[in-house]
Tab-separated table of C-alpha atoms and ligand atoms in Angstrom:
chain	number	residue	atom	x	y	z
A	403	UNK	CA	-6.192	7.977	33.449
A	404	UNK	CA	-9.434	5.869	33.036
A	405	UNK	CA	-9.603	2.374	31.393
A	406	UNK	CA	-10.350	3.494	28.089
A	407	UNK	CA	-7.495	5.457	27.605
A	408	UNK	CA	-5.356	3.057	29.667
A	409	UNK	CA	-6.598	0.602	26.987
A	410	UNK	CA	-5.708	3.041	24.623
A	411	UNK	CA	-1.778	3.410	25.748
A	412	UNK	CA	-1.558	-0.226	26.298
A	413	UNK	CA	-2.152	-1.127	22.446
A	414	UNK	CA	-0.233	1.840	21.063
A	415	UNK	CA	2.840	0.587	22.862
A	416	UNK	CA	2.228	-2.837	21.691
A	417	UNK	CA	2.116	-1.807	18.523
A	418	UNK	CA	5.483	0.205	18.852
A	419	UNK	CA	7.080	-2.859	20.125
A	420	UNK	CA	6.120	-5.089	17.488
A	421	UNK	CA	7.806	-2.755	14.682
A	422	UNK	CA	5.100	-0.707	13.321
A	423	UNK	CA	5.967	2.580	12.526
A	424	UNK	CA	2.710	4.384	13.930
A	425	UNK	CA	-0.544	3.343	15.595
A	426	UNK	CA	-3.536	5.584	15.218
A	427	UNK	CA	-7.463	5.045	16.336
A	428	UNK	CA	-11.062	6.124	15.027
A	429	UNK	CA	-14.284	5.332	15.722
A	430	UNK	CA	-15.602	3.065	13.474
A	431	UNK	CA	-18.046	4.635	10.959
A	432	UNK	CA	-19.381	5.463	7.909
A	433	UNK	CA	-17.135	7.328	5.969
A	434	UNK	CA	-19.263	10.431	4.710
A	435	UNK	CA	-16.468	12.032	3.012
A	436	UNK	CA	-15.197	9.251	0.868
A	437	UNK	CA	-18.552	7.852	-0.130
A	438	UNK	CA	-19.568	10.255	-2.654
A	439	UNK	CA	-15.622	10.237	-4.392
A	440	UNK	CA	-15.534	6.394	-4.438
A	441	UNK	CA	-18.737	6.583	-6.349
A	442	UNK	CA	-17.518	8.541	-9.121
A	443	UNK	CA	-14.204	6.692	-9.359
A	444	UNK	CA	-16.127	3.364	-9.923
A	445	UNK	CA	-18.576	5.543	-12.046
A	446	UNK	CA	-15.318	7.368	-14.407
A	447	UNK	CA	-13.763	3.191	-14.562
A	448	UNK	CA	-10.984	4.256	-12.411
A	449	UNK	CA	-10.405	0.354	-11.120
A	450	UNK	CA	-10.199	-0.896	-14.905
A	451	UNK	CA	-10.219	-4.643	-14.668
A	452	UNK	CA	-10.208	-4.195	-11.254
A	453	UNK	CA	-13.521	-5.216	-10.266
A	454	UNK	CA	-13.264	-6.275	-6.566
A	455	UNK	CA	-13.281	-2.899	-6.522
A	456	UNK	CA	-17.015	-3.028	-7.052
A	457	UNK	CA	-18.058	-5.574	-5.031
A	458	UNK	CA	-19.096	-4.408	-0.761
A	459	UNK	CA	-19.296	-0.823	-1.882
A	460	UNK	CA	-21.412	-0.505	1.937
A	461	UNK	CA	-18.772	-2.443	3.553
A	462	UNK	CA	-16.028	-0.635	2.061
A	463	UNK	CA	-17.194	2.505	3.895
A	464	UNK	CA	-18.415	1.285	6.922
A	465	UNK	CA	-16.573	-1.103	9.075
A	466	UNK	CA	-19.285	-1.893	11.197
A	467	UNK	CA	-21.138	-3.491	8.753
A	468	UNK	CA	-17.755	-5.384	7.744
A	469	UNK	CA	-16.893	-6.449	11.327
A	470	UNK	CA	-20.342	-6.957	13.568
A	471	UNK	CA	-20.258	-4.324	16.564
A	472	UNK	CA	-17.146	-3.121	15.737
A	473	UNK	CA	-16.492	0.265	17.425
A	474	UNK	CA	-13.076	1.657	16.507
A	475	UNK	CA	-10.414	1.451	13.830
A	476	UNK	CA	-6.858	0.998	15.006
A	477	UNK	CA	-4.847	1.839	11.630
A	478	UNK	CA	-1.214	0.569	11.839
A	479	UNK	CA	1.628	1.697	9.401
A	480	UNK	CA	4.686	-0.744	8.564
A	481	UNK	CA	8.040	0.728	6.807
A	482	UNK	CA	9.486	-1.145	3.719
A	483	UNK	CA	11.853	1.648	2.655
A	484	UNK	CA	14.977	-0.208	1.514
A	485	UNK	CA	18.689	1.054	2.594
A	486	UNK	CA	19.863	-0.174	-0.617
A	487	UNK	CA	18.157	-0.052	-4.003
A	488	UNK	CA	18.920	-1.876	-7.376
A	489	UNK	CA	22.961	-1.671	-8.713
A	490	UNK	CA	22.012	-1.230	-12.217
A	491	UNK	CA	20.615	2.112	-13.223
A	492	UNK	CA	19.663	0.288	-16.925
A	493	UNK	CA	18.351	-2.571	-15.014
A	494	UNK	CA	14.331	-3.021	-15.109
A	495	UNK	CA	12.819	-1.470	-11.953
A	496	UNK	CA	11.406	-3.057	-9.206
A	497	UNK	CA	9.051	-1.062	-7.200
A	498	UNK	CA	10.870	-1.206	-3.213
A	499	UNK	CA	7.385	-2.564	-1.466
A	500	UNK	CA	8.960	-5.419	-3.409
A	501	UNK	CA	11.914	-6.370	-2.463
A	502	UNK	CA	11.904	-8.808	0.521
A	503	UNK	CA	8.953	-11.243	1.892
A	504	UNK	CA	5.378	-10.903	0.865
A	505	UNK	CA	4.028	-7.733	3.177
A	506	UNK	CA	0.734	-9.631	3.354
A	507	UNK	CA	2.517	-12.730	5.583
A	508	UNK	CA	4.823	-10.177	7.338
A	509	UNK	CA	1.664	-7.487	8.574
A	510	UNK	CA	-0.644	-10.361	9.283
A	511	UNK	CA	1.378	-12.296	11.568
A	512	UNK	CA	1.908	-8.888	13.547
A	513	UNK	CA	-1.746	-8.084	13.637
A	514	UNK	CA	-2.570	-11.372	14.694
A	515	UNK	CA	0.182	-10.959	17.878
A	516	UNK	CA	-1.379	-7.687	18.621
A	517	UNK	CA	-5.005	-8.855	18.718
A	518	UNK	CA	-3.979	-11.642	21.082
A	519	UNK	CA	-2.092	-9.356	23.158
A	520	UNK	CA	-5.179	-7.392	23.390
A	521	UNK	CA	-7.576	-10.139	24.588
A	522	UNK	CA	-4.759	-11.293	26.647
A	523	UNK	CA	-4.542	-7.710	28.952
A	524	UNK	CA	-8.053	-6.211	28.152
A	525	UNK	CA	-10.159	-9.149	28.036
A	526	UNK	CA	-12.612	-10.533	25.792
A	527	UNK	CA	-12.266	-8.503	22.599
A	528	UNK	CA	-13.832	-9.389	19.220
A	529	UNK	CA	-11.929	-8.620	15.832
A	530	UNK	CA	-10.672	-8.812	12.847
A	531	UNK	CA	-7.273	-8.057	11.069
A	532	UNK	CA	-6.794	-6.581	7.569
A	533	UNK	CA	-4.149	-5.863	5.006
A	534	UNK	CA	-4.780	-4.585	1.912
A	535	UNK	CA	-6.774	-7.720	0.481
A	536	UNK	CA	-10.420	-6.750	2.175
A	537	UNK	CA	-12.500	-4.399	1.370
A	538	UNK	CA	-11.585	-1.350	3.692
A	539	UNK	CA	-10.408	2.112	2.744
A	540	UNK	CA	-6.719	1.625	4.371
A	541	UNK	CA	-5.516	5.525	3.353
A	542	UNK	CA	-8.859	6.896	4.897
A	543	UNK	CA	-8.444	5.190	7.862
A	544	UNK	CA	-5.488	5.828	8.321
A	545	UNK	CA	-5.739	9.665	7.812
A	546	UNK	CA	-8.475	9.817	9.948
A	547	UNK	CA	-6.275	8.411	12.644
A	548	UNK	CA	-3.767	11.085	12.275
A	549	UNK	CA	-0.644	9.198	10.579
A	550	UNK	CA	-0.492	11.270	7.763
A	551	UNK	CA	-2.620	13.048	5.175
A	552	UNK	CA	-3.682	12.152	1.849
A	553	UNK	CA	-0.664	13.538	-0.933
A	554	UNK	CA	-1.999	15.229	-4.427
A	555	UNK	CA	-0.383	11.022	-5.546
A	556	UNK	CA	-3.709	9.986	-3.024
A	557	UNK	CA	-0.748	7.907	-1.414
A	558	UNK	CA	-0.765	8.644	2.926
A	559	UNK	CA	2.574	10.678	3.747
A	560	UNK	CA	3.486	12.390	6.556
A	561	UNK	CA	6.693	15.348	7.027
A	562	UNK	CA	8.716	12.620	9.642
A	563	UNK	CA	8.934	9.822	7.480
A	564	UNK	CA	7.083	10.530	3.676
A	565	UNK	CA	5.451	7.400	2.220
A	566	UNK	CA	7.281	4.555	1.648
A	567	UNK	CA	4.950	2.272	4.044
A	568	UNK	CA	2.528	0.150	4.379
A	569	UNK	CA	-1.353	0.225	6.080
A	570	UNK	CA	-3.360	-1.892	7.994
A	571	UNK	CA	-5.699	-2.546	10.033
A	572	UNK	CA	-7.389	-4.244	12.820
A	573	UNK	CA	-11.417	-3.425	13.104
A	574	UNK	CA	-12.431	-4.242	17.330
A	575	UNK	CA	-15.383	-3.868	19.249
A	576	UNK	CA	-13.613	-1.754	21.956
A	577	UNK	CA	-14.270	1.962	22.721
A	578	UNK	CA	-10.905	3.518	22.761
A	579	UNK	CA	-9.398	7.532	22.584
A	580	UNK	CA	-9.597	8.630	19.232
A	581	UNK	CA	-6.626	11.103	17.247
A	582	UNK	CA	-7.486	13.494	15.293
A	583	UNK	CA	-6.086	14.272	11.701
A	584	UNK	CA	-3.117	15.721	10.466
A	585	UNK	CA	-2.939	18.822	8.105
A	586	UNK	CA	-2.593	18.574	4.513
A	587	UNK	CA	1.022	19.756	3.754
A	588	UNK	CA	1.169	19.381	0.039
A	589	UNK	CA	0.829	22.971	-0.370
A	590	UNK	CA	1.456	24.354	-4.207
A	591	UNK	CA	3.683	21.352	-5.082
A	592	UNK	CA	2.879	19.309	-8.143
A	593	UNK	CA	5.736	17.223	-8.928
A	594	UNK	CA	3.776	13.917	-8.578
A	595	UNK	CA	1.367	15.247	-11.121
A	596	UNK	CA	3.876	16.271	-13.126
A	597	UNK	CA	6.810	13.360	-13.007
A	598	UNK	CA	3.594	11.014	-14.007
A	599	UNK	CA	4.484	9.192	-17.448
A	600	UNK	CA	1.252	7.955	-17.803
A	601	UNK	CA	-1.152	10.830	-16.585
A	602	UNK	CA	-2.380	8.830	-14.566
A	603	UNK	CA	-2.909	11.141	-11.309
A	604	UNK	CA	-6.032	12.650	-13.302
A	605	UNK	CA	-6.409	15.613	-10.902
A	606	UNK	CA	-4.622	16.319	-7.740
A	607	UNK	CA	-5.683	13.883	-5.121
A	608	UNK	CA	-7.028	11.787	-7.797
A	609	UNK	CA	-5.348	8.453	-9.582
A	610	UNK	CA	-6.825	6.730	-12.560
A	611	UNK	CA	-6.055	3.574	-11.905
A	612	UNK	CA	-6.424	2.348	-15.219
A	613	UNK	CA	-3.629	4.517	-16.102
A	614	UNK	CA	-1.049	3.620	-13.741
A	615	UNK	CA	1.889	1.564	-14.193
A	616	UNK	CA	1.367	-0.005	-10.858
A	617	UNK	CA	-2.168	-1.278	-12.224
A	618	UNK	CA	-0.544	-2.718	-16.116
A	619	UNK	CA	2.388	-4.195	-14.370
A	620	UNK	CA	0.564	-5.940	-11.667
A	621	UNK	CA	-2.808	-6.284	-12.106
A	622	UNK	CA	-3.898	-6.558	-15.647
A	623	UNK	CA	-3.955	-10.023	-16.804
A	624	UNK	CA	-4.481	-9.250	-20.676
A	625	UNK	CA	-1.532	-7.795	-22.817
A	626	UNK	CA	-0.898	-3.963	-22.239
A	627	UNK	CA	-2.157	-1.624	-24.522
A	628	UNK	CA	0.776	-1.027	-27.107
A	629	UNK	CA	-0.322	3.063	-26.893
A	630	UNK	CA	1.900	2.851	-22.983
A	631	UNK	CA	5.147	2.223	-25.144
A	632	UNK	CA	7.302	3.420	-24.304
A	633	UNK	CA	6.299	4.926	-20.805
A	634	UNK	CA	7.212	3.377	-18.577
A	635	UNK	CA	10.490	4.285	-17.964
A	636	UNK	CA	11.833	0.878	-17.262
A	637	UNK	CA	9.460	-0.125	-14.479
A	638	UNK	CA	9.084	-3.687	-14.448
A	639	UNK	CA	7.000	-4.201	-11.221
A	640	UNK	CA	5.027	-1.808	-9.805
A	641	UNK	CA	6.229	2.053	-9.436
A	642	UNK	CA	7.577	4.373	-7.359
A	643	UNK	CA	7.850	7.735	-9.905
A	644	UNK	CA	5.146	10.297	-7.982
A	645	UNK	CA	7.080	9.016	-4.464
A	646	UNK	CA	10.535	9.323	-5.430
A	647	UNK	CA	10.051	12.554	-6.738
A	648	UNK	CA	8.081	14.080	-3.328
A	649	UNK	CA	9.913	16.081	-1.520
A	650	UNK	CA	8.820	14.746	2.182
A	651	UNK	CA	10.438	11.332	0.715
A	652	UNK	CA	13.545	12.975	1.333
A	653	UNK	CA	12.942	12.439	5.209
A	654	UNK	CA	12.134	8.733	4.377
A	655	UNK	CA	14.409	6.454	6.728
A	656	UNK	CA	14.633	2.579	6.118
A	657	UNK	CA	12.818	-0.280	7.682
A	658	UNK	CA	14.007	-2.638	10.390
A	659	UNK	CA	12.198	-5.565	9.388
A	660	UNK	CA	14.530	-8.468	8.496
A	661	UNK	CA	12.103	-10.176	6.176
A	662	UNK	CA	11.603	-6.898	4.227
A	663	UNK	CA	15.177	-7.434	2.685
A	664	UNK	CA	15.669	-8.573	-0.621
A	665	UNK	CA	17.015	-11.910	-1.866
A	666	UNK	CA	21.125	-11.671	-1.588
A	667	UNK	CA	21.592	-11.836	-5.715
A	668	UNK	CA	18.251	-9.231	-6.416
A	669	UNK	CA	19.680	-5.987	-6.490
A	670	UNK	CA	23.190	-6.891	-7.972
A	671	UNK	CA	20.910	-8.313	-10.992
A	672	UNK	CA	21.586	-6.223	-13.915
A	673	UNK	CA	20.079	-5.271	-17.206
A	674	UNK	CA	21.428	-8.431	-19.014
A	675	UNK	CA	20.362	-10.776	-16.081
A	676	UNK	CA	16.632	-10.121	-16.061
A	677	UNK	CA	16.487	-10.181	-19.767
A	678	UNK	CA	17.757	-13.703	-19.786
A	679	UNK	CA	15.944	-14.198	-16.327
A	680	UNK	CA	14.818	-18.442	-16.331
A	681	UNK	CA	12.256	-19.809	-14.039
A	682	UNK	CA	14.224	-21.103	-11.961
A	683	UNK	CA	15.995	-17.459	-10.913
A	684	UNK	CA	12.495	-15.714	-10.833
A	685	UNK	CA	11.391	-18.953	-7.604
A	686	UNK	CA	14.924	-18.231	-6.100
A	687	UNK	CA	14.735	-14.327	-5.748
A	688	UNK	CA	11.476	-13.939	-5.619
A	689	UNK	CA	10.834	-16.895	-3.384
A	690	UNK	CA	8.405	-15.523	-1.140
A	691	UNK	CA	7.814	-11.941	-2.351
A	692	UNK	CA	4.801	-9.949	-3.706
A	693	UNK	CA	6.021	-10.622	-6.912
A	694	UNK	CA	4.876	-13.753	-7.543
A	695	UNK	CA	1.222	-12.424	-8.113
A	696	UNK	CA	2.070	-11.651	-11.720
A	697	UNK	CA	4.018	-15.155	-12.062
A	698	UNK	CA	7.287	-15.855	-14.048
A	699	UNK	CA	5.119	-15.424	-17.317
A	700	UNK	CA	3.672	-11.960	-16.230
A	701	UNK	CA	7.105	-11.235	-14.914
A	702	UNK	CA	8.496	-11.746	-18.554
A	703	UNK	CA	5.437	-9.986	-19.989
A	704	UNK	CA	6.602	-6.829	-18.353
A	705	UNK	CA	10.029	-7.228	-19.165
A	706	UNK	CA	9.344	-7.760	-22.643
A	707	UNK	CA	7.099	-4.686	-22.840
A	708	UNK	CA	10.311	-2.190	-21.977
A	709	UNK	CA	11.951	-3.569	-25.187
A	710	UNK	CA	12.228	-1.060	-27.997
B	1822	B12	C1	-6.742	-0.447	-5.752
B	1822	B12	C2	-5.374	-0.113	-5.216
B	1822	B12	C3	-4.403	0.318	-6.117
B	1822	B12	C4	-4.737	0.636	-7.564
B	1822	B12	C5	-5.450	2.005	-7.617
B	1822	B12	C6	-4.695	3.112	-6.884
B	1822	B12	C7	-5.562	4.061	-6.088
B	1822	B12	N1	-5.022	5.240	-5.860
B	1822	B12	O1	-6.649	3.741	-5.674
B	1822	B12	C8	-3.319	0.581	-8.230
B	1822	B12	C9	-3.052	-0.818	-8.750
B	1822	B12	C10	-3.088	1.570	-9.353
B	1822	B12	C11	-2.428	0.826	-7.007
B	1822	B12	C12	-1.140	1.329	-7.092
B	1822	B12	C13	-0.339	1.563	-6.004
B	1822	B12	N2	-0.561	1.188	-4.741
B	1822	B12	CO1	-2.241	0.472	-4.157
B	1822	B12	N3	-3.860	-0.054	-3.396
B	1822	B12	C14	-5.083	-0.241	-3.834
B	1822	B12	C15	-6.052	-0.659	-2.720
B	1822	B12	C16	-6.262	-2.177	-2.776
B	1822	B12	C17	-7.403	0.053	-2.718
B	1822	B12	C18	-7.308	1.590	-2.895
B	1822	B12	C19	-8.674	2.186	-3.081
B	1822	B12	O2	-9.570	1.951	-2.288
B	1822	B12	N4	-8.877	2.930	-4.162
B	1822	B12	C20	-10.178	3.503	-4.472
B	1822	B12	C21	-10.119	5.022	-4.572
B	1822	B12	C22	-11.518	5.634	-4.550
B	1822	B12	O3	-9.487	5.414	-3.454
B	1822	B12	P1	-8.312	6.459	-3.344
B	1822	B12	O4	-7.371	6.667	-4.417
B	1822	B12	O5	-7.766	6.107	-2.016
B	1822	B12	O6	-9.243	7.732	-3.367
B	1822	B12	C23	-9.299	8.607	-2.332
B	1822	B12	C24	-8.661	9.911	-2.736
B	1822	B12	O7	-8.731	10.059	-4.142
B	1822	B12	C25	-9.485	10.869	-1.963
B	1822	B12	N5	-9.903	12.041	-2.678
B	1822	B12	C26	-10.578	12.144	-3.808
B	1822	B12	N6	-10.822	13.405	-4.112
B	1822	B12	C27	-10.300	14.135	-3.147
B	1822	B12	C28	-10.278	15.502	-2.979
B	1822	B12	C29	-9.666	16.010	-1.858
B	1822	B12	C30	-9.662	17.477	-1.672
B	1822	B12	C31	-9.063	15.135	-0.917
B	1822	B12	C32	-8.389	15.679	0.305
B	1822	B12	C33	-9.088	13.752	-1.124
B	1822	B12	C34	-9.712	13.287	-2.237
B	1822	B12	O8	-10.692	10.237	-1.548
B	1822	B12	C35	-10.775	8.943	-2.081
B	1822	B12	C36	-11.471	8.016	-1.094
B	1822	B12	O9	-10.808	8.015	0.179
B	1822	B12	C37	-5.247	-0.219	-1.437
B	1822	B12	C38	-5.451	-1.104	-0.216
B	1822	B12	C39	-6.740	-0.779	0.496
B	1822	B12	N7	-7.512	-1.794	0.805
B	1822	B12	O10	-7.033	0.374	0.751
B	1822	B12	C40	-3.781	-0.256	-1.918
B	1822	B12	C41	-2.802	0.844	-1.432
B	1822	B12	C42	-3.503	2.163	-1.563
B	1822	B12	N8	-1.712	0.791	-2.376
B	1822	B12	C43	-0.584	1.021	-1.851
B	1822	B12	C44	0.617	1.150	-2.590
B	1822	B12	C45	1.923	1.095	-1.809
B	1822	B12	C46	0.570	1.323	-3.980
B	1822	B12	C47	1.743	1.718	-4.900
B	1822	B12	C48	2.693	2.732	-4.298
B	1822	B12	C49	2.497	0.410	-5.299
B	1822	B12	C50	3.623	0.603	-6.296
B	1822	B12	N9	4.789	1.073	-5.872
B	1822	B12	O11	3.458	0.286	-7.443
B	1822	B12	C51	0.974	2.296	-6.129
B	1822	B12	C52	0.736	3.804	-5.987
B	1822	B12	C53	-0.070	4.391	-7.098
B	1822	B12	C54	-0.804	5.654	-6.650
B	1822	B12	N10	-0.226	6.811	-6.889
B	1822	B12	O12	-1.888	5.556	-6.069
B	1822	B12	C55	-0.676	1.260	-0.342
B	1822	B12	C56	-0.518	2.765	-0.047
B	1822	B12	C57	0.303	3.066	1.197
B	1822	B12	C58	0.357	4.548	1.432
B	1822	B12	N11	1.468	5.023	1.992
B	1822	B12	O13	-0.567	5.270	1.157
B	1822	B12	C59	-2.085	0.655	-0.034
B	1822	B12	C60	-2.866	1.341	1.092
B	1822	B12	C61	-1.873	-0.842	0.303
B	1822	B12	C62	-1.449	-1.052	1.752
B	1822	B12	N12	-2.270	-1.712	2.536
B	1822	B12	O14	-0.418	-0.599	2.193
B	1822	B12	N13	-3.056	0.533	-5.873
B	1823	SF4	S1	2.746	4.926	-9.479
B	1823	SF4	FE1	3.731	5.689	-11.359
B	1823	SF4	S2	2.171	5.506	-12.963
B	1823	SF4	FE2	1.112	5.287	-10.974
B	1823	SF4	S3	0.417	7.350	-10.465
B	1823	SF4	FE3	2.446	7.132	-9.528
B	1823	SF4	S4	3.886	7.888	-11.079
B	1823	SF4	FE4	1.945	7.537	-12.103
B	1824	SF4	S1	4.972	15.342	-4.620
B	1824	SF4	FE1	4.173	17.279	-3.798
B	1824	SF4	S2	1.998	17.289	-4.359
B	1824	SF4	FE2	2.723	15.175	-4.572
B	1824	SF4	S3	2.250	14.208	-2.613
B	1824	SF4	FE3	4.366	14.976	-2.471
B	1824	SF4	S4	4.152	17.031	-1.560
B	1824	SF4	FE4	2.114	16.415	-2.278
């Protein structure tokens, strides 16, 4: 074995070790592929009042310009998939990335281990870590790396575990052994597409963001357009419609992570409870989850929007 695979081993096993589900490298480059489709989704509005979205379109596809001399990718995959879901079938949902401690404390403490363990053994390595927030193209990545392929919901799956997970990222100016992709197993199966009560996945592969529930339940700050009445099918945060309905989902098995699990009174809540849900319940459950991005009063917004 020479160093850089040794290198190579050393991290993946790391990784293992600190509860990530999967570990996969690339070399860091510019991604041809996804340039050209970005484009047009900015171009067709796709982000909506998104617009970070816009801003380090060069960045966004190529991490060396993001991280200086950066020279490979190592894309990391966390499980949140819950062993227990919400009581109350009437009960607004909660989408299950949801449940327990913000993912954006939990995945950056681990990166942060992991890049210390590697300038610990390897040496003087320079890098940074990233979840979600910067602008990096986690589901290329992390397709390129082999963990899973892109589904017709343009959500990473693979046939071991489906997709209830998380991506991230730390960008290092170390050679290491690359992997290769994964084949696309989606096959003739549309039941994403078609389980979609907004339209939203436009064409297969493809997701309007403007369209999705994920996007007016989380990210929109204004009111949501009264013509969504109605379709949401009781999805208060977030939503997880074109994944529970995919078939690899079936092989989905849940987390380990401690933190990941929800707030002792949160899934025995029912339909009654988060109608008359006060301020003071919303800090307690949610105390320190994803969920406080849309605040009690976005929370309530939501909520209220279900209502006949
Ligand atoms: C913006 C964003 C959203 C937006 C837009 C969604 C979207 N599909 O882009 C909204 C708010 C709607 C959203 C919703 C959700 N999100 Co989100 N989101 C992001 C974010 C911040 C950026 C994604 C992005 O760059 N979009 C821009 C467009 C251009 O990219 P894209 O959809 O990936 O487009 C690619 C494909 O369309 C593909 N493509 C296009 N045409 C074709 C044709 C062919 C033939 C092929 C093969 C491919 C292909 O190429 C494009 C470029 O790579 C990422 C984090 C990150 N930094 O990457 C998380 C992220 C994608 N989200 C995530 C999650 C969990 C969700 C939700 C499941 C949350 C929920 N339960 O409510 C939903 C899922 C909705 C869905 N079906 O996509 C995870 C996905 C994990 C996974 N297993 O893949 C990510 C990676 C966050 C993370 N770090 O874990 N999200
Ligand atoms: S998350 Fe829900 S609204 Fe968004 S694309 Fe999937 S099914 Fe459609
Ligand atoms: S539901 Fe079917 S088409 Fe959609 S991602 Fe899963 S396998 Fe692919």
């Amino acid at each position: 074995m020479n160093t850089q695979q040794k290198h190579t081993v050393l991290i993946k096993a790391e990784a293992k070790r600190l509860g990530f589900l999967s570990c996969g490298i690339s070399k860091a480059m510019f991604l041809e592929a996804e340039a050209p489709r970005l484009e047009k989704w900015l171009q067709k509005n796709n982000h909506g009042e998104m617009r970070y979205m816009e801003n380090h379109f060069d960045k966004r596809l190529d991490p060396t310009k993001l991280v200086e001399g950066s020279k490979s990718v190592i894309s990391l995959l966390l499980n949140y998939y819950p062993s227990e879901i919400q009581q109350d079938a009437s009960a607004p949902k909660l989408s299950k990335y949801a449940y327990g401690t913000d993912y954006h404390f939990v995945i950056k403490d681990k990166l942060k281990h992991l890049l210390n363990f590697i300038q610990e053994k390897i040496g003087e390595v320079h890098g940074r870590a990233f979840v979600d927030s910067a602008p990096v193209l986690d589901k290329a990545w992390a397709e390129k790396s082999g963990l899973g392929w892109i589904g017709k919901h343009s959500n990473l799956l693979t046939q071991q575990v489906g997709s209830f997970y998380f991506i991230a990222e730390l960008i290092i100016d170390l050679d290491l052994d690359s992997d290769s992709p994964v084949t696309d197993h989606c096959g003739t199966c549309t039941a994403c597409i078609d389980a979609c009560p907004t339209q939203a996945i436009t064409e297969s592969y493809v997701v309007d963001g403007s369209k999705c529930i994920s996007y007016f339940t989380i990210e929109l700050k204004e009111n949501i357009p009264t013509a969504y009445k109605g379709k949401f099918d009781d999805w208060m945060f977030g939503c997880d419609i074109c994944q529970d309905v995919c078939p690899w989902n079936k092989f989905s098995k849940p987390h380990s992570e401690p933190l990941f699990n929800p707030h002792p009174e949160l899934l025995s809540m029912t339909k009654k409870d988060w109608l008359e849900i006060t301020e003071d319940t919303f800090q307690k459950v949610f105390k320190k989850s994803a969920v406080k991005r849309t605040k009690y009063s976005g929370l309530i917004r939501n909520i209220n929007f279900l209502k006949d």
